[in-house]
Coordinates of C-alpha atoms and ligand atoms in Angstrom, one line a residue:
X3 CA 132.5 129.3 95.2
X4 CA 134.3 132.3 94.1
X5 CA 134.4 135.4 95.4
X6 CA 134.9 139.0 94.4
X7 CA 136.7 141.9 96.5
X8 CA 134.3 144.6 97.6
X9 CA 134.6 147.9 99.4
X10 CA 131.9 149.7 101.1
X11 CA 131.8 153.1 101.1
X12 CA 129.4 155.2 103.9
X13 CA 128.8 157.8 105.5
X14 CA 128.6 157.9 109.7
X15 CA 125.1 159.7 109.8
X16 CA 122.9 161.2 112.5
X17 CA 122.8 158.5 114.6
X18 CA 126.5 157.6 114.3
X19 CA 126.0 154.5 112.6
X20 CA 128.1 153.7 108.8
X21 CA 125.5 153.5 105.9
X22 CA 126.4 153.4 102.3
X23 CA 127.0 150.8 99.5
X24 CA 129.2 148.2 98.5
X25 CA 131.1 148.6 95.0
X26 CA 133.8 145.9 93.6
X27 CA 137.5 146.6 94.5
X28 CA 138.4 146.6 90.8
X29 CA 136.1 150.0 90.3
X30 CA 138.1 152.1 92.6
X31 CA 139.5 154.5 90.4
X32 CA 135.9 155.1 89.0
X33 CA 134.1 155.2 92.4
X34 CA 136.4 157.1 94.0
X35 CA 135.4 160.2 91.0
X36 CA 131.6 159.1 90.6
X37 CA 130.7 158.0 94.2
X38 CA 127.8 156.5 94.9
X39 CA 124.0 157.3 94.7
X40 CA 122.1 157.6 97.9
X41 CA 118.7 159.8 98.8
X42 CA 118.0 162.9 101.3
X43 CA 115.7 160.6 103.6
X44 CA 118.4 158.4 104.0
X45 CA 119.4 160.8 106.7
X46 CA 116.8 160.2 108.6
X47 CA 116.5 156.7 108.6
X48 CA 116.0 156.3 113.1
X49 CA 119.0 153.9 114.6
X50 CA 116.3 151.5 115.4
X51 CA 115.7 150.9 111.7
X52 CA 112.4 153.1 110.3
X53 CA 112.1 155.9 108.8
X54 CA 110.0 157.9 111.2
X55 CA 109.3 161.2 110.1
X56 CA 111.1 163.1 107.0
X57 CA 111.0 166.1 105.2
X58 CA 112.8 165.2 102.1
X59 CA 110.0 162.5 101.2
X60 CA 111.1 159.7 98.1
X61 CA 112.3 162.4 95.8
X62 CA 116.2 163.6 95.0
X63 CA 119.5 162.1 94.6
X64 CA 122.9 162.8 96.7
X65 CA 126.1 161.0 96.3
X66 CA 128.4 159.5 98.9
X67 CA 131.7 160.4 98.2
X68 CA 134.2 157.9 99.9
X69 CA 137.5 159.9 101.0
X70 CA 140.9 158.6 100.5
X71 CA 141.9 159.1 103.8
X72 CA 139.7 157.6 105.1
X73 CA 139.9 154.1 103.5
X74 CA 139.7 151.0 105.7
X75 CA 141.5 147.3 104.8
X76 CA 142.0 144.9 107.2
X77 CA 142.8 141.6 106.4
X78 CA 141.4 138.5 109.2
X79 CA 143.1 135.5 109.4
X80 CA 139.6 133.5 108.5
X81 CA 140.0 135.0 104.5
X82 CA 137.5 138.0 105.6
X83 CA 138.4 141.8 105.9
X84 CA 136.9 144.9 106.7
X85 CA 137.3 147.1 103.9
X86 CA 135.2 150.3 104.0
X87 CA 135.5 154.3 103.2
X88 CA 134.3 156.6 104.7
X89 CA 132.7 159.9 103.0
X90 CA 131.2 162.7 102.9
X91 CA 127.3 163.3 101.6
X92 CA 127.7 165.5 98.2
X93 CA 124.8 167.1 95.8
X94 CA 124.9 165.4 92.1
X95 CA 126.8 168.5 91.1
X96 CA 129.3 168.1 93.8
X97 CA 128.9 170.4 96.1
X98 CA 128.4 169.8 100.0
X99 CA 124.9 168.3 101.2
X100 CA 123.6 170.9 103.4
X101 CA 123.0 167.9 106.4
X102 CA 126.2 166.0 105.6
X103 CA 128.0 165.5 109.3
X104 CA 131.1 165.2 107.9
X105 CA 130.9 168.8 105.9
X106 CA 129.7 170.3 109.4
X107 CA 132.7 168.9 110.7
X108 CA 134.4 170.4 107.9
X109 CA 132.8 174.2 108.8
X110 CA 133.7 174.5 112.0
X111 CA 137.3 173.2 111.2
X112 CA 137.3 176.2 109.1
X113 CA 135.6 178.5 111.3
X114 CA 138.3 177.5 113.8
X115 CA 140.9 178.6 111.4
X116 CA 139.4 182.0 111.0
X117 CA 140.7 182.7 114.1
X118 CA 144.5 181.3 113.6
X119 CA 143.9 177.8 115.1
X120 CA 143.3 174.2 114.6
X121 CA 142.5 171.7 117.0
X122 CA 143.8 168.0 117.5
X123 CA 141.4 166.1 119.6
X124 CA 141.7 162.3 120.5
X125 CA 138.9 160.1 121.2
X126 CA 138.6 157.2 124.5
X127 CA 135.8 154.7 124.0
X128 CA 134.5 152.5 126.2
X129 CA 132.7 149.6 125.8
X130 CA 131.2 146.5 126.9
X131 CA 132.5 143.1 125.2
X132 CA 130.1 140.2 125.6
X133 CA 132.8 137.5 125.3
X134 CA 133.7 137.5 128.9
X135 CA 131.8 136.2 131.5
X136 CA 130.2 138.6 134.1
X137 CA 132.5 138.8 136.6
X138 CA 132.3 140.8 140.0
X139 CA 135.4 141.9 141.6
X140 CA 137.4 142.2 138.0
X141 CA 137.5 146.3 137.6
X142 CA 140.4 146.8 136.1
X143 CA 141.9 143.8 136.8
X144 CA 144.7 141.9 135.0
X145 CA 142.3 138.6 135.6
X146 CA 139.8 140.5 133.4
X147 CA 142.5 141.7 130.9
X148 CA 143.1 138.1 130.5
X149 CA 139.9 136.5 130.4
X150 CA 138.8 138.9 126.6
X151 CA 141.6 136.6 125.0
X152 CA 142.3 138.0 121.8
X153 CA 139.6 140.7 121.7
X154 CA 142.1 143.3 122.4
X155 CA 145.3 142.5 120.6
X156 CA 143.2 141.9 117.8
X157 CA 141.1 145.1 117.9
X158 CA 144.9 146.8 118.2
X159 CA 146.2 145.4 115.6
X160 CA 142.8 146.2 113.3
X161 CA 143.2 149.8 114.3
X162 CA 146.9 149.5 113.2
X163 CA 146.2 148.0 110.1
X164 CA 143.2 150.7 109.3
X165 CA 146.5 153.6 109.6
X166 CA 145.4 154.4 113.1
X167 CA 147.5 155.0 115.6
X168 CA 145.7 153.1 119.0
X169 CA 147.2 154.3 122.6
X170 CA 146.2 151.6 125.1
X171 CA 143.5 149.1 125.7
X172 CA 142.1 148.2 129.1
X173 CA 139.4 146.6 131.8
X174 CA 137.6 149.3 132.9
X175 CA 135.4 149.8 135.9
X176 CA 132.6 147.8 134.2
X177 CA 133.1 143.3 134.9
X178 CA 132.9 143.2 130.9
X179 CA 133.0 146.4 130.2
X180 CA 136.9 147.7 128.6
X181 CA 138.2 150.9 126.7
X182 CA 140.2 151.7 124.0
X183 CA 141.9 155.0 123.4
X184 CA 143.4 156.4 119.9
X185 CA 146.1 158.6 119.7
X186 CA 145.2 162.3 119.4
X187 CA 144.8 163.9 115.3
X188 CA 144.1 166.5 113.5
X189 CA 139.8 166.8 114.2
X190 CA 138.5 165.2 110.9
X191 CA 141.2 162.8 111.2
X192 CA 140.3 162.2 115.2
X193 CA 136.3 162.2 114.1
X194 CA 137.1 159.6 111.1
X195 CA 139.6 157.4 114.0
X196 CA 136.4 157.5 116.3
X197 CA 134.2 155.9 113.7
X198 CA 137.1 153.3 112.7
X199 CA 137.5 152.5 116.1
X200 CA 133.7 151.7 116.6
X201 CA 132.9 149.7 113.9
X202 CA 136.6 147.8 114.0
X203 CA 135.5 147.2 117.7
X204 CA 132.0 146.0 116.4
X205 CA 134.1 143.7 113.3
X206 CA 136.8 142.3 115.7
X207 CA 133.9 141.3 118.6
X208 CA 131.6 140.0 115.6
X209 CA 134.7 137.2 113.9
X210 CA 135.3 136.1 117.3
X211 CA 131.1 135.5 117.9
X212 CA 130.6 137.9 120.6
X213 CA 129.4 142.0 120.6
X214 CA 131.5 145.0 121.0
X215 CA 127.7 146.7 122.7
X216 CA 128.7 150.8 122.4
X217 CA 125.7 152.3 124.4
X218 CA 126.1 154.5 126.7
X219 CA 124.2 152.2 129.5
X220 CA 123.0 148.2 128.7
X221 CA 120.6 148.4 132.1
X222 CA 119.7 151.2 134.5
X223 CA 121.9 151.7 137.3
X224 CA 124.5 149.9 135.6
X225 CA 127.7 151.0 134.6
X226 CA 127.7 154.2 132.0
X227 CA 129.8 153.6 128.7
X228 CA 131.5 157.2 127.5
X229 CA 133.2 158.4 124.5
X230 CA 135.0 161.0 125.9
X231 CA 136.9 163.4 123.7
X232 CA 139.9 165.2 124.6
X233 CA 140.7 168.8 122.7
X234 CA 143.9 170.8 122.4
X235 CA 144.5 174.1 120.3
X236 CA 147.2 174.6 117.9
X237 CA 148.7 177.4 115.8
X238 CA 150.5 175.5 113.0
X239 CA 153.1 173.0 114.8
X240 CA 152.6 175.3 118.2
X241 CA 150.4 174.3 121.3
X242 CA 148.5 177.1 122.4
X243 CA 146.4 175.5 125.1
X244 CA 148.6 176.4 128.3
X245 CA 149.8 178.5 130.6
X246 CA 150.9 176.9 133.6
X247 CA 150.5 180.5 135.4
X248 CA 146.7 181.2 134.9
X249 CA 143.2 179.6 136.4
X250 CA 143.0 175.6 135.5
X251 CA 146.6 175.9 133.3
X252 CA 144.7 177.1 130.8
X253 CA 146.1 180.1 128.2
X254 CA 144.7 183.6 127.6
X255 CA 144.5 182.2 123.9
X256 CA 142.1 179.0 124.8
X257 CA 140.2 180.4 127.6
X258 CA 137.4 181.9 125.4
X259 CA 137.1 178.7 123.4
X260 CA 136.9 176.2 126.3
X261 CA 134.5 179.0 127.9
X262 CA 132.1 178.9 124.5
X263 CA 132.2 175.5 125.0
X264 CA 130.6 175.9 128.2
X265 CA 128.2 178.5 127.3
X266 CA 126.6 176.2 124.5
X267 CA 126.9 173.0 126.6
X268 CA 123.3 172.3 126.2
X269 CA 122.9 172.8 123.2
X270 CA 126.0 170.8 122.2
X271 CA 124.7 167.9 124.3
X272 CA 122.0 167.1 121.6
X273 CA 124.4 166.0 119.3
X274 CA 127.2 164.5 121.6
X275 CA 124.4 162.7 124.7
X276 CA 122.0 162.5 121.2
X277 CA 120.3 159.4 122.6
X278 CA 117.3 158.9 125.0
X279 CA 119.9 156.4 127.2
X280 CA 122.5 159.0 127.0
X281 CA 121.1 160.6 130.0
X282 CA 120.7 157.5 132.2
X283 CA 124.5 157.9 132.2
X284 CA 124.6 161.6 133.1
X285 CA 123.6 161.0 136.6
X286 CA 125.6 161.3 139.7
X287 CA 128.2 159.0 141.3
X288 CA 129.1 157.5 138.2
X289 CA 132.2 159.5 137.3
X290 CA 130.2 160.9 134.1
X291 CA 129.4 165.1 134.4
X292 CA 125.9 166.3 136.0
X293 CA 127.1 169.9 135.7
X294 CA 128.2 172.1 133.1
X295 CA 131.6 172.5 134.7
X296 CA 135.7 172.4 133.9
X297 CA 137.8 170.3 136.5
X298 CA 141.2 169.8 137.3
X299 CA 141.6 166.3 136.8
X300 CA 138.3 165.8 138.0
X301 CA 136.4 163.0 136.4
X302 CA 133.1 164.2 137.6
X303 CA 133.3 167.2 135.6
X304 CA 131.9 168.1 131.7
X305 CA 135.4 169.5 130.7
X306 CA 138.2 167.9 132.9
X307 CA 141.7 169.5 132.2
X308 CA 144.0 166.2 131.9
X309 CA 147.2 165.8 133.6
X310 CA 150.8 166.3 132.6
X311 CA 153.2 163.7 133.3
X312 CA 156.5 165.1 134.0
X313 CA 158.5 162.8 133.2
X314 CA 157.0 162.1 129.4
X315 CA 159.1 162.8 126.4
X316 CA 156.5 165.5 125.2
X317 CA 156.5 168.8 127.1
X318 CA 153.5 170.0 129.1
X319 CA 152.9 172.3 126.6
X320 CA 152.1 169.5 124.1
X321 CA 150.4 167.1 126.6
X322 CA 148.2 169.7 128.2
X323 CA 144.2 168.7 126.9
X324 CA 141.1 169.2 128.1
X325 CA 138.4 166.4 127.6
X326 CA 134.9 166.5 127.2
X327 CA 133.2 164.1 129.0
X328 CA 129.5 164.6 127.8
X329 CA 129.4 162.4 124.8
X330 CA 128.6 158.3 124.2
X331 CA 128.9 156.6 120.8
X332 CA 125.2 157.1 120.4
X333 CA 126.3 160.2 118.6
X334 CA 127.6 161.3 115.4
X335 CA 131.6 162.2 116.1
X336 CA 131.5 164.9 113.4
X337 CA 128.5 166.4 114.4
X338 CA 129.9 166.2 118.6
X339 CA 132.7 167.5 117.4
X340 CA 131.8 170.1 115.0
X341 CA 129.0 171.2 117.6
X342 CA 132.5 171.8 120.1
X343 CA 134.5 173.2 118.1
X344 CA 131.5 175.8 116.7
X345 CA 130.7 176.9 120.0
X346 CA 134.7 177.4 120.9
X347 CA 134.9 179.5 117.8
X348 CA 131.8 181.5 119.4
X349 CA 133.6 181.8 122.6
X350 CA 136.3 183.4 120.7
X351 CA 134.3 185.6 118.8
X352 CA 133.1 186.7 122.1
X353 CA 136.1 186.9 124.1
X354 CA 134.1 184.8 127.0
X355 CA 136.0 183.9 130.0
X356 CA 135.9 181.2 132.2
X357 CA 133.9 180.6 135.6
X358 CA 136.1 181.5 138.9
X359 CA 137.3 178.0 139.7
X360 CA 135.1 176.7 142.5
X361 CA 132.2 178.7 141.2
X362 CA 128.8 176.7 140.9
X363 CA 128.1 175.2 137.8
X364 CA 124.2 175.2 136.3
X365 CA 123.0 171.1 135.4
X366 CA 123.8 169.8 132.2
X367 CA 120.2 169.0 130.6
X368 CA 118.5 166.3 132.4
X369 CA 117.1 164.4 129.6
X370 CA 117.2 164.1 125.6
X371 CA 114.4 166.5 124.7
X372 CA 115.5 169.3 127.2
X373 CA 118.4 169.1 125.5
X374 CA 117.2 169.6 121.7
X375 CA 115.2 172.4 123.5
X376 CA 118.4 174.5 123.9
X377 CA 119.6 173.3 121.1
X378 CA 116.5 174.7 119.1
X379 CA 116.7 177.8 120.9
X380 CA 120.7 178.8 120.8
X381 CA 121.0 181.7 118.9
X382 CA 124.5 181.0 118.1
X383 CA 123.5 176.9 116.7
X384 CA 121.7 178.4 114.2
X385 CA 124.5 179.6 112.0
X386 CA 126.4 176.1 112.6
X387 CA 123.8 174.6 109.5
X388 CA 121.1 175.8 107.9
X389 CA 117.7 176.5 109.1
X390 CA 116.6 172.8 106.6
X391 CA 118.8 170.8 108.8
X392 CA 118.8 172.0 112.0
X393 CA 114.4 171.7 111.6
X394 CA 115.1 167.8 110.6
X395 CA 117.7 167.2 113.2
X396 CA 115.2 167.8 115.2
X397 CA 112.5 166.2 114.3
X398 CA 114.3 163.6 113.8
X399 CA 115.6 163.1 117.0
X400 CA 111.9 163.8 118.3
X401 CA 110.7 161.1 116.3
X402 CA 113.5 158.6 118.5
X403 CA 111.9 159.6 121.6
X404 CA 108.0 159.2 120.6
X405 CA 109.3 155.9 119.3
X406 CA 110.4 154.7 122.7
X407 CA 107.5 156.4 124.4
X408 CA 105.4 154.2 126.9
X409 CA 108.8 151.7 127.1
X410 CA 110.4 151.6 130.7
X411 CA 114.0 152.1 131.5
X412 CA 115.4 149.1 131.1
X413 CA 113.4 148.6 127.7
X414 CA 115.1 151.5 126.3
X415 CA 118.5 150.4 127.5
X416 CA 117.8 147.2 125.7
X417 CA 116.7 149.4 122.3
X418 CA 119.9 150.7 122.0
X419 CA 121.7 147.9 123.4
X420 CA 120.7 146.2 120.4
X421 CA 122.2 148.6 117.8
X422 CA 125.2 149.9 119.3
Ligands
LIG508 N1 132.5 155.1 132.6 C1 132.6 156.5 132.9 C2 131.7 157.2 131.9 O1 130.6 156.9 131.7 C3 134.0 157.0 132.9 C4 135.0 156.3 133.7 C5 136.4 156.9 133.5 O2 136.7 157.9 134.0 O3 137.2 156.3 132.7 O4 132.1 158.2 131.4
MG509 MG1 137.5 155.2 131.1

């Protein structure tokens, strides 16, 4: 039997999951100029699978246009590989889809840069692998570090392959559950590495006959799986983000923008907790944020200012980040990450400050559609897209909930269990 090289190029959509097209590898130079056809409803295809609601109907044609830098191809030592692009969702004439994540990304990169800053971010994702056995007693333990095998020096060497740079790989709290962290990046680059990272995960699990599962929680009460995000500003080559002599470390420049961040934390949940099961994991006593609050190094908090390590070879000044802790791979990393970065540039806009430390903190929403409520009803959200998008965004993500209605908890773990 013989075989032919092919590439597929897609596009991580609303729900976060890689859609798109195969084309052969001999075509590139044409692809790579033409792209390749797709449809508006395509976007709101649900992660279980339907297409539940949609304004765009059967008509129209868009074009996914796979990006360079963000090629994928990794050889496996069985003769497979994993050889993708990722891309961004164009009109036939070229221009920007108005619901492409990837563009929104793209805006509030731009937004950002209206006010003389960029922002590196780094993504941590955890995850639970199904190839080792269920184990109590093995958090973190060199026993259950061990027991994955090759799960983790493969998935390394995957990322490495893919032009990533991957950090460190780990057991986590979790008996199967581990977590893998990329190096931080410029933000589309960090967005693009958080997709890479999931579906390498998902690739590497798959040849060795097991499942990388993403979810943010496979039963209730279990353990919570988070993707959490950690931000730091820039002005060219500078850090910006501290000041060791001000509340939390953070500097006069970045206060407003970590405090925008906080102001719109509701509404920015709908894209980065997008799923039903997101909120199972937004409960207390599971070291995952109930409140709309900034820590230091507190692990219970929404935005958690990370430590500095004196004794690195980078100075505090490039090491100081603060990470978000309100997101699961349920969601769409450009649109989690655009969604942040849009309401920092808001705080800006604003000069907001941030709470007194130790003042209270008001509750993160307490379920997917309180969420979407603020969402739909933030002033500010409604210049991040247009008025199309935002209106199928949410129905779209209404349609996800009516499809799980009458299911119990556990039911709806097991939905998403199944396609993350
Ligand atoms: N698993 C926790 C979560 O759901 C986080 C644990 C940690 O701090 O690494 O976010
Ligand atoms: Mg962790």
């Amino acid at each position: 039997m013989q075989r032919e090289d092919l590439v597929f190029a897609g596009y991580c959509d609303w729900s976060g999951l890689v859609r798109g097209k195969a084309f052969p590898v001999a075509d590139t130079e044409a692809r790579l100029a033409k792209g390749m056809g797709l449809t508006h409803s395509n976007i709101m295809m649900s992660c279980f699978g339907p297409i539940y609601t949609t304004p765009f109907g059967t008509v129209g044609d868009l074009i996914i246009w796979p990006d360079p830098h963000a090629h994928v191809a990794v050889p496996f030592d069985d003769g497979t590989a994993e050889r993708f692009y990722l891309g961004d969702v164009q009109n036939t004439d070229g221009t920007p889809w108005e619901c492409c994540p990837r563009d929104f990304l793209k805006r509030a990169i731009a937004a950002l840069a209206g006010h003389g800053l960029s922002l590196r971010a780094s993504f941590e994702q955890e995850l639970v692998y199904t190839g080792v056995e269920d184990r109590p007693g093995s958090s973190y333990a060199l026993d259950a570090y061990r027991r994955q095998g090759g799960f983790g020096e493969a998935l390394i060497a995957a990322l490495n392959a893919a032009g990533r740079t991957p950090d460190s790989f780990l057991p986590e709290y979790g008996s199967r559950q581990f977590e893998v962290t990329i190096v931080h990046e410029p933000a589309l680059m960090a967005a693009d590495g958080a997709v890479v990272l999931r579906e390498l995960a998902r690739g590497v699990a798959w040849r060795l006959g097991h499942r990388a599962i993403l979810a943010p929680m496979i039963e209730p009460g279990g353990i919570g799986s988070g993707t959490h995000i950690h931000m730091s500003l820039w002005e060219g080559s500078k850090p910006m983000t501290h000041d060791p002599a001000r509340p939390y470390g953070v500097s006069a420049r970045a206060e407003p923008f970590f405090a925008g961040i906080l102001a719109h934390i509701a509404a920015i949940s709908a894209f980065s907790a997008a799923a039903v099961a997101s909120y199972f994991r937004l409960t207390p006593n599971r070291w995952a944020p109930v409140r709309a609050d900034l820590g230091v190094q507190d692990r219970g908090s929404a935005l958690r200012v990370a430590p500095i390590f004196a004794t690195a070879e980078t100075s505090p000044a490039e090491q100081f980040n603060v990470e978000f802790r309100v997101a699961d791979a349920c969601c769409c990393p450009y649109l989690a990450l655009g969604a942040l970065i849009q309401a920092g540039v808001d705080g800006l806009k604003r000069g907001l400050s941030l709470p007194a430390p130790g003042a209270a903190a008001p509750l993160l929403p307490r379920s997917l559609p309180e969420a979407l409520a603020a969402l739909a009803s933030d002033e500010a959200a409604k210049g991040w897209w247009s008025e199309t998008a935002m209106s199928a965004y949410l129905a779209f993500k209404k349609a996800e909930i009516a499809a799980l209605e009458g299911l119990d908890d556990a039911e709806i773990c097991a939905r998403y269990a199944a396609v993350y």
